[in-house]
């Protein structure tokens, strides 16, 4: 199944209802476009009612269960969490640092920073947002963050709660990762040019000394 088709399939499979005094919490208009990173929409998403991604010491991945299995394998690890508002410099893994901003309670921005100066990092990344009695998980498959790089993204709560189908306000954020791999940074083209120029200079000096 192609990625675009997966987005709709995952959404349809997760349309659960949670009864409350104020009505049900439903998927609403939630889509993969509701979370972006480096100007790219999520590769897939799920919506699950009654799910709190922050539950437990290591977080709770039951909301996306096996829905992202076709994109990779391995256990998910808690990378960071933020409760109730904006935050910066939080992370459970020393290799990655996060910031999170809430603009109006329903939209905002987030960043991920690779703290290494020498190693690129590749991983599967899930941004999980909870609001009211529901949460969505947004998958960024095989995401690469270069050494020292900060990637910026946006988020939007687009599911419904209550009989008037309003969008609830943000409650908490939880970030998970798997298949994390560190790779030595490849020199940029400009760095190659400088290296070649340096080698050329060393060769010139060596030849001149030999001539003398």
PDB file of C-alpha atoms in Angstrom:
ATOM      1  CA  UNK A   1       0.000   0.000   0.000  1.00  0.00           C
ATOM      2  CA  UNK A   2       1.357   3.434  -0.907  1.00  0.00           C
ATOM      3  CA  UNK A   3       2.098   5.989   1.893  1.00  0.00           C
ATOM      4  CA  UNK A   4      -0.823   8.267   0.939  1.00  0.00           C
ATOM      5  CA  UNK A   5      -3.242   5.364   1.085  1.00  0.00           C
ATOM      6  CA  UNK A   6      -1.767   4.343   4.432  1.00  0.00           C
ATOM      7  CA  UNK A   7      -2.599   7.748   5.883  1.00  0.00           C
ATOM      8  CA  UNK A   8      -6.292   7.235   5.193  1.00  0.00           C
ATOM      9  CA  UNK A   9      -6.249   3.606   6.254  1.00  0.00           C
ATOM     10  CA  UNK A  10      -4.642   4.396   9.587  1.00  0.00           C
ATOM     11  CA  UNK A  11      -7.114   7.182  10.234  1.00  0.00           C
ATOM     12  CA  UNK A  12     -10.102   5.014   9.419  1.00  0.00           C
ATOM     13  CA  UNK A  13      -8.895   2.188  11.642  1.00  0.00           C
ATOM     14  CA  UNK A  14      -8.572   4.482  14.648  1.00  0.00           C
ATOM     15  CA  UNK A  15     -11.980   6.199  14.738  1.00  0.00           C
ATOM     16  CA  UNK A  16     -12.961   5.200  18.253  1.00  0.00           C
ATOM     17  CA  UNK A  17     -15.576   6.993  20.346  1.00  0.00           C
ATOM     18  CA  UNK A  18     -15.417   7.946  24.025  1.00  0.00           C
ATOM     19  CA  UNK A  19     -18.695   8.842  25.700  1.00  0.00           C
ATOM     20  CA  UNK A  20     -18.624  11.678  28.178  1.00  0.00           C
ATOM     21  CA  UNK A  21     -20.983  14.187  29.715  1.00  0.00           C
ATOM     22  CA  UNK A  22     -19.982  16.618  26.967  1.00  0.00           C
ATOM     23  CA  UNK A  23     -20.326  14.223  24.046  1.00  0.00           C
ATOM     24  CA  UNK A  24     -17.901  12.018  22.156  1.00  0.00           C
ATOM     25  CA  UNK A  25     -14.280  12.622  21.183  1.00  0.00           C
ATOM     26  CA  UNK A  26     -13.825  11.772  17.508  1.00  0.00           C
ATOM     27  CA  UNK A  27     -11.189  11.989  14.794  1.00  0.00           C
ATOM     28  CA  UNK A  28     -12.774  15.133  13.320  1.00  0.00           C
ATOM     29  CA  UNK A  29     -10.621  16.595  10.545  1.00  0.00           C
ATOM     30  CA  UNK A  30      -7.332  15.135  11.759  1.00  0.00           C
ATOM     31  CA  UNK A  31      -4.873  14.331   8.961  1.00  0.00           C
ATOM     32  CA  UNK A  32      -1.149  13.764   8.414  1.00  0.00           C
ATOM     33  CA  UNK A  33      -0.857  17.457   7.483  1.00  0.00           C
ATOM     34  CA  UNK A  34      -1.628  18.449  11.083  1.00  0.00           C
ATOM     35  CA  UNK A  35       2.012  17.842  12.032  1.00  0.00           C
ATOM     36  CA  UNK A  36       5.028  18.928   9.994  1.00  0.00           C
ATOM     37  CA  UNK A  37       8.788  18.780  10.398  1.00  0.00           C
ATOM     38  CA  UNK A  38      11.278  20.499   8.116  1.00  0.00           C
ATOM     39  CA  UNK A  39       8.310  21.682   5.979  1.00  0.00           C
ATOM     40  CA  UNK A  40       7.177  18.070   5.384  1.00  0.00           C
ATOM     41  CA  UNK A  41       3.896  16.533   6.577  1.00  0.00           C
ATOM     42  CA  UNK A  42       3.945  13.391   8.693  1.00  0.00           C
ATOM     43  CA  UNK A  43       4.238  10.135   6.750  1.00  0.00           C
ATOM     44  CA  UNK A  44       1.334   8.571   8.659  1.00  0.00           C
ATOM     45  CA  UNK A  45      -0.923   9.229  11.650  1.00  0.00           C
ATOM     46  CA  UNK A  46      -3.381   7.613  14.013  1.00  0.00           C
ATOM     47  CA  UNK A  47      -6.128   9.008  16.219  1.00  0.00           C
ATOM     48  CA  UNK A  48      -7.193   7.086  19.328  1.00  0.00           C
ATOM     49  CA  UNK A  49      -9.838   8.063  21.871  1.00  0.00           C
ATOM     50  CA  UNK A  50      -9.107   7.397  25.534  1.00  0.00           C
ATOM     51  CA  UNK A  51      -5.324   7.323  24.984  1.00  0.00           C
ATOM     52  CA  UNK A  52      -2.790   9.202  27.124  1.00  0.00           C
ATOM     53  CA  UNK A  53       0.694   8.869  25.546  1.00  0.00           C
ATOM     54  CA  UNK A  54       2.359  10.035  28.784  1.00  0.00           C
ATOM     55  CA  UNK A  55       0.931   7.256  30.960  1.00  0.00           C
ATOM     56  CA  UNK A  56       3.623   5.193  32.683  1.00  0.00           C
ATOM     57  CA  UNK A  57       7.322   5.754  33.275  1.00  0.00           C
ATOM     58  CA  UNK A  58       8.255   4.959  29.663  1.00  0.00           C
ATOM     59  CA  UNK A  59       5.181   6.511  28.044  1.00  0.00           C
ATOM     60  CA  UNK A  60       2.309   4.653  26.435  1.00  0.00           C
ATOM     61  CA  UNK A  61       2.526   3.627  22.772  1.00  0.00           C
ATOM     62  CA  UNK A  62      -0.714   1.607  22.747  1.00  0.00           C
ATOM     63  CA  UNK A  63      -2.489   4.398  20.871  1.00  0.00           C
ATOM     64  CA  UNK A  64      -0.590   3.650  17.687  1.00  0.00           C
ATOM     65  CA  UNK A  65      -0.058  -0.018  18.549  1.00  0.00           C
ATOM     66  CA  UNK A  66       0.978  -1.844  15.383  1.00  0.00           C
ATOM     67  CA  UNK A  67      -0.287   0.853  13.005  1.00  0.00           C
ATOM     68  CA  UNK A  68       3.240   1.999  12.107  1.00  0.00           C
ATOM     69  CA  UNK A  69       4.752  -1.483  11.804  1.00  0.00           C
ATOM     70  CA  UNK A  70       4.861  -1.364   8.006  1.00  0.00           C
ATOM     71  CA  UNK A  71       7.315   1.539   8.254  1.00  0.00           C
ATOM     72  CA  UNK A  72       9.857  -0.281  10.419  1.00  0.00           C
ATOM     73  CA  UNK A  73      10.377  -2.491  13.433  1.00  0.00           C
ATOM     74  CA  UNK A  74      11.840  -2.494  16.905  1.00  0.00           C
ATOM     75  CA  UNK A  75      10.753  -1.166  20.268  1.00  0.00           C
ATOM     76  CA  UNK A  76       9.724   2.440  20.776  1.00  0.00           C
ATOM     77  CA  UNK A  77      11.678   4.555  23.266  1.00  0.00           C
ATOM     78  CA  UNK A  78      10.459   7.643  25.111  1.00  0.00           C
ATOM     79  CA  UNK A  79      12.483  10.627  23.853  1.00  0.00           C
ATOM     80  CA  UNK A  80      10.760  13.546  25.527  1.00  0.00           C
ATOM     81  CA  UNK A  81       7.551  14.872  27.026  1.00  0.00           C
ATOM     82  CA  UNK A  82       6.002  18.215  27.826  1.00  0.00           C
ATOM     83  CA  UNK A  83       2.858  18.847  29.852  1.00  0.00           C
ATOM     84  CA  UNK A  84       0.491  21.784  29.719  1.00  0.00           C
ATOM     85  CA  UNK A  85       2.353  24.436  27.743  1.00  0.00           C
ATOM     86  CA  UNK A  86       5.497  25.658  26.034  1.00  0.00           C
ATOM     87  CA  UNK A  87       8.880  24.277  26.952  1.00  0.00           C
ATOM     88  CA  UNK A  88      12.482  24.132  25.767  1.00  0.00           C
ATOM     89  CA  UNK A  89      15.517  21.970  26.373  1.00  0.00           C
ATOM     90  CA  UNK A  90      13.673  18.778  27.269  1.00  0.00           C
ATOM     91  CA  UNK A  91      14.622  15.275  26.187  1.00  0.00           C
ATOM     92  CA  UNK A  92      15.146  11.786  27.574  1.00  0.00           C
ATOM     93  CA  UNK A  93      18.060  11.071  25.231  1.00  0.00           C
ATOM     94  CA  UNK A  94      21.247  13.138  25.375  1.00  0.00           C
ATOM     95  CA  UNK A  95      21.648  12.998  21.597  1.00  0.00           C
ATOM     96  CA  UNK A  96      18.404  14.883  20.947  1.00  0.00           C
ATOM     97  CA  UNK A  97      16.921  18.047  22.395  1.00  0.00           C
ATOM     98  CA  UNK A  98      13.394  19.386  21.896  1.00  0.00           C
ATOM     99  CA  UNK A  99      11.425  22.593  22.196  1.00  0.00           C
ATOM    100  CA  UNK A 100       7.660  23.046  22.051  1.00  0.00           C
ATOM    101  CA  UNK A 101       5.495  26.144  21.728  1.00  0.00           C
ATOM    102  CA  UNK A 102       1.746  26.539  22.187  1.00  0.00           C
ATOM    103  CA  UNK A 103       0.332  29.464  20.224  1.00  0.00           C
ATOM    104  CA  UNK A 104      -3.416  29.485  20.953  1.00  0.00           C
ATOM    105  CA  UNK A 105      -3.997  26.218  22.796  1.00  0.00           C
ATOM    106  CA  UNK A 106      -4.734  24.338  19.570  1.00  0.00           C
ATOM    107  CA  UNK A 107      -1.756  25.096  17.312  1.00  0.00           C
ATOM    108  CA  UNK A 108       1.946  25.734  17.746  1.00  0.00           C
ATOM    109  CA  UNK A 109       5.485  24.831  16.766  1.00  0.00           C
ATOM    110  CA  UNK A 110       8.168  22.357  17.817  1.00  0.00           C
ATOM    111  CA  UNK A 111      11.841  21.678  17.133  1.00  0.00           C
ATOM    112  CA  UNK A 112      14.279  18.792  17.365  1.00  0.00           C
ATOM    113  CA  UNK A 113      18.023  19.377  17.677  1.00  0.00           C
ATOM    114  CA  UNK A 114      20.868  16.939  17.122  1.00  0.00           C
ATOM    115  CA  UNK A 115      23.284  17.858  19.919  1.00  0.00           C
ATOM    116  CA  UNK A 116      26.258  16.051  18.336  1.00  0.00           C
ATOM    117  CA  UNK A 117      28.762  18.094  16.349  1.00  0.00           C
ATOM    118  CA  UNK A 118      30.057  15.077  14.411  1.00  0.00           C
ATOM    119  CA  UNK A 119      27.286  12.490  14.051  1.00  0.00           C
ATOM    120  CA  UNK A 120      24.152  12.596  11.908  1.00  0.00           C
ATOM    121  CA  UNK A 121      21.163  10.796  13.428  1.00  0.00           C
ATOM    122  CA  UNK A 122      18.478   8.790  11.625  1.00  0.00           C
ATOM    123  CA  UNK A 123      15.368   7.413  13.316  1.00  0.00           C
ATOM    124  CA  UNK A 124      11.629   6.802  13.157  1.00  0.00           C
ATOM    125  CA  UNK A 125       9.997   9.619  15.119  1.00  0.00           C
ATOM    126  CA  UNK A 126       6.477   9.893  16.543  1.00  0.00           C
ATOM    127  CA  UNK A 127       4.989  13.161  17.807  1.00  0.00           C
ATOM    128  CA  UNK A 128       2.012  12.354  20.068  1.00  0.00           C
ATOM    129  CA  UNK A 129      -0.425  15.104  21.065  1.00  0.00           C
ATOM    130  CA  UNK A 130      -3.175  14.702  23.670  1.00  0.00           C
ATOM    131  CA  UNK A 131      -6.213  16.957  23.971  1.00  0.00           C
ATOM    132  CA  UNK A 132      -9.437  16.191  25.862  1.00  0.00           C
ATOM    133  CA  UNK A 133     -10.075  12.425  25.806  1.00  0.00           C
ATOM    134  CA  UNK A 134      -8.152  11.722  22.608  1.00  0.00           C
ATOM    135  CA  UNK A 135      -4.655  11.791  21.187  1.00  0.00           C
ATOM    136  CA  UNK A 136      -2.997  11.598  17.792  1.00  0.00           C
ATOM    137  CA  UNK A 137       0.370  10.121  16.886  1.00  0.00           C
ATOM    138  CA  UNK A 138       2.206  11.503  13.848  1.00  0.00           C
ATOM    139  CA  UNK A 139       5.001   9.402  12.309  1.00  0.00           C
ATOM    140  CA  UNK A 140       8.071  10.838  10.593  1.00  0.00           C
ATOM    141  CA  UNK A 141       9.660   7.820   8.955  1.00  0.00           C
ATOM    142  CA  UNK A 142      13.452   7.536   8.576  1.00  0.00           C
ATOM    143  CA  UNK A 143      13.915  11.130   9.714  1.00  0.00           C
ATOM    144  CA  UNK A 144      17.495  12.414   9.489  1.00  0.00           C
ATOM    145  CA  UNK A 145      18.870  15.243  11.636  1.00  0.00           C
ATOM    146  CA  UNK A 146      22.360  16.274  10.654  1.00  0.00           C
ATOM    147  CA  UNK A 147      25.108  16.964  13.179  1.00  0.00           C
ATOM    148  CA  UNK A 148      24.331  20.172  15.068  1.00  0.00           C
ATOM    149  CA  UNK A 149      21.135  20.715  13.071  1.00  0.00           C
ATOM    150  CA  UNK A 150      17.787  21.971  14.380  1.00  0.00           C
ATOM    151  CA  UNK A 151      14.646  21.038  12.462  1.00  0.00           C
ATOM    152  CA  UNK A 152      11.460  23.046  13.018  1.00  0.00           C
ATOM    153  CA  UNK A 153       7.860  21.938  12.621  1.00  0.00           C
ATOM    154  CA  UNK A 154       4.243  22.826  13.301  1.00  0.00           C
ATOM    155  CA  UNK A 155       1.303  21.048  14.935  1.00  0.00           C
ATOM    156  CA  UNK A 156      -2.457  21.438  14.949  1.00  0.00           C
ATOM    157  CA  UNK A 157      -5.237  19.831  17.014  1.00  0.00           C
ATOM    158  CA  UNK A 158      -8.027  19.067  14.566  1.00  0.00           C
ATOM    159  CA  UNK A 159     -10.093  16.367  16.277  1.00  0.00           C
ATOM    160  CA  UNK A 160     -13.520  17.043  17.789  1.00  0.00           C
ATOM    161  CA  UNK A 161     -14.915  16.865  21.273  1.00  0.00           C
ATOM    162  CA  UNK A 162     -18.415  17.556  22.543  1.00  0.00           C
ATOM    163  CA  UNK A 163     -21.743  17.733  20.804  1.00  0.00           C
ATOM    164  CA  UNK A 164     -20.787  21.023  19.162  1.00  0.00           C
ATOM    165  CA  UNK A 165     -17.745  19.386  17.517  1.00  0.00           C
ATOM    166  CA  UNK A 166     -15.240  21.895  18.849  1.00  0.00           C
ATOM    167  CA  UNK A 167     -11.472  21.421  18.792  1.00  0.00           C
ATOM    168  CA  UNK A 168     -10.157  20.813  22.326  1.00  0.00           C
ATOM    169  CA  UNK A 169      -7.160  22.588  23.854  1.00  0.00           C
ATOM    170  CA  UNK A 170      -3.702  21.011  24.111  1.00  0.00           C
ATOM    171  CA  UNK A 171      -3.005  18.822  27.140  1.00  0.00           C
ATOM    172  CA  UNK A 172       0.391  17.168  26.692  1.00  0.00           C
ATOM    173  CA  UNK A 173       3.081  16.168  24.201  1.00  0.00           C
ATOM    174  CA  UNK A 174       5.033  12.896  24.098  1.00  0.00           C
ATOM    175  CA  UNK A 175       7.788  12.030  21.605  1.00  0.00           C
ATOM    176  CA  UNK A 176       8.877   8.474  20.805  1.00  0.00           C
ATOM    177  CA  UNK A 177      11.650   7.073  18.628  1.00  0.00           C
ATOM    178  CA  UNK A 178      12.954   3.764  17.310  1.00  0.00           C
ATOM    179  CA  UNK A 179      15.725   2.475  15.019  1.00  0.00           C
ATOM    180  CA  UNK A 180      17.946   5.371  16.059  1.00  0.00           C
ATOM    181  CA  UNK A 181      21.323   5.233  14.322  1.00  0.00           C
ATOM    182  CA  UNK A 182      24.298   7.593  14.439  1.00  0.00           C
ATOM    183  CA  UNK A 183      26.252   8.082  11.219  1.00  0.00           C
ATOM    184  CA  UNK A 184      29.490  10.001  10.736  1.00  0.00           C
ATOM    185  CA  UNK A 185      28.742  13.318   9.071  1.00  0.00           C
ATOM    186  CA  UNK A 186      29.649  13.515   5.368  1.00  0.00           C
ATOM    187  CA  UNK A 187      31.712  16.634   4.520  1.00  0.00           C
ATOM    188  CA  UNK A 188      29.904  19.335   2.579  1.00  0.00           C
ATOM    189  CA  UNK A 189      31.119  20.098  -0.990  1.00  0.00           C
ATOM    190  CA  UNK A 190      32.796  23.262   0.280  1.00  0.00           C
ATOM    191  CA  UNK A 191      34.691  21.248   2.880  1.00  0.00           C
ATOM    192  CA  UNK A 192      35.896  18.873   0.172  1.00  0.00           C
ATOM    193  CA  UNK A 193      37.185  21.871  -1.805  1.00  0.00           C
ATOM    194  CA  UNK A 194      39.047  23.199   1.237  1.00  0.00           C
ATOM    195  CA  UNK A 195      40.529  19.751   1.886  1.00  0.00           C
ATOM    196  CA  UNK A 196      41.749  19.423  -1.700  1.00  0.00           C
ATOM    197  CA  UNK A 197      43.190  22.915  -1.596  1.00  0.00           C
ATOM    198  CA  UNK A 198      45.020  22.068   1.608  1.00  0.00           C
ATOM    199  CA  UNK A 199      46.421  18.872   0.131  1.00  0.00           C
ATOM    200  CA  UNK A 200      47.521  20.791  -2.956  1.00  0.00           C
ATOM    201  CA  UNK A 201      49.319  23.344  -0.791  1.00  0.00           C
ATOM    202  CA  UNK A 202      51.092  20.600   1.146  1.00  0.00           C
ATOM    203  CA  UNK A 203      52.200  19.015  -2.143  1.00  0.00           C
ATOM    204  CA  UNK A 204      53.536  22.340  -3.402  1.00  0.00           C
ATOM    205  CA  UNK A 205      55.543  22.909  -0.207  1.00  0.00           C
ATOM    206  CA  UNK A 206      56.950  19.366  -0.367  1.00  0.00           C
ATOM    207  CA  UNK A 207      58.060  19.817  -3.981  1.00  0.00           C
ATOM    208  CA  UNK A 208      59.658  23.161  -3.212  1.00  0.00           C
ATOM    209  CA  UNK A 209      61.624  21.744  -0.310  1.00  0.00           C
ATOM    210  CA  UNK A 210      62.813  18.860  -2.503  1.00  0.00           C
ATOM    211  CA  UNK A 211      63.963  21.335  -5.194  1.00  0.00           C
ATOM    212  CA  UNK A 212      65.986  23.265  -2.611  1.00  0.00           C
TER     213      UNK A 212
END
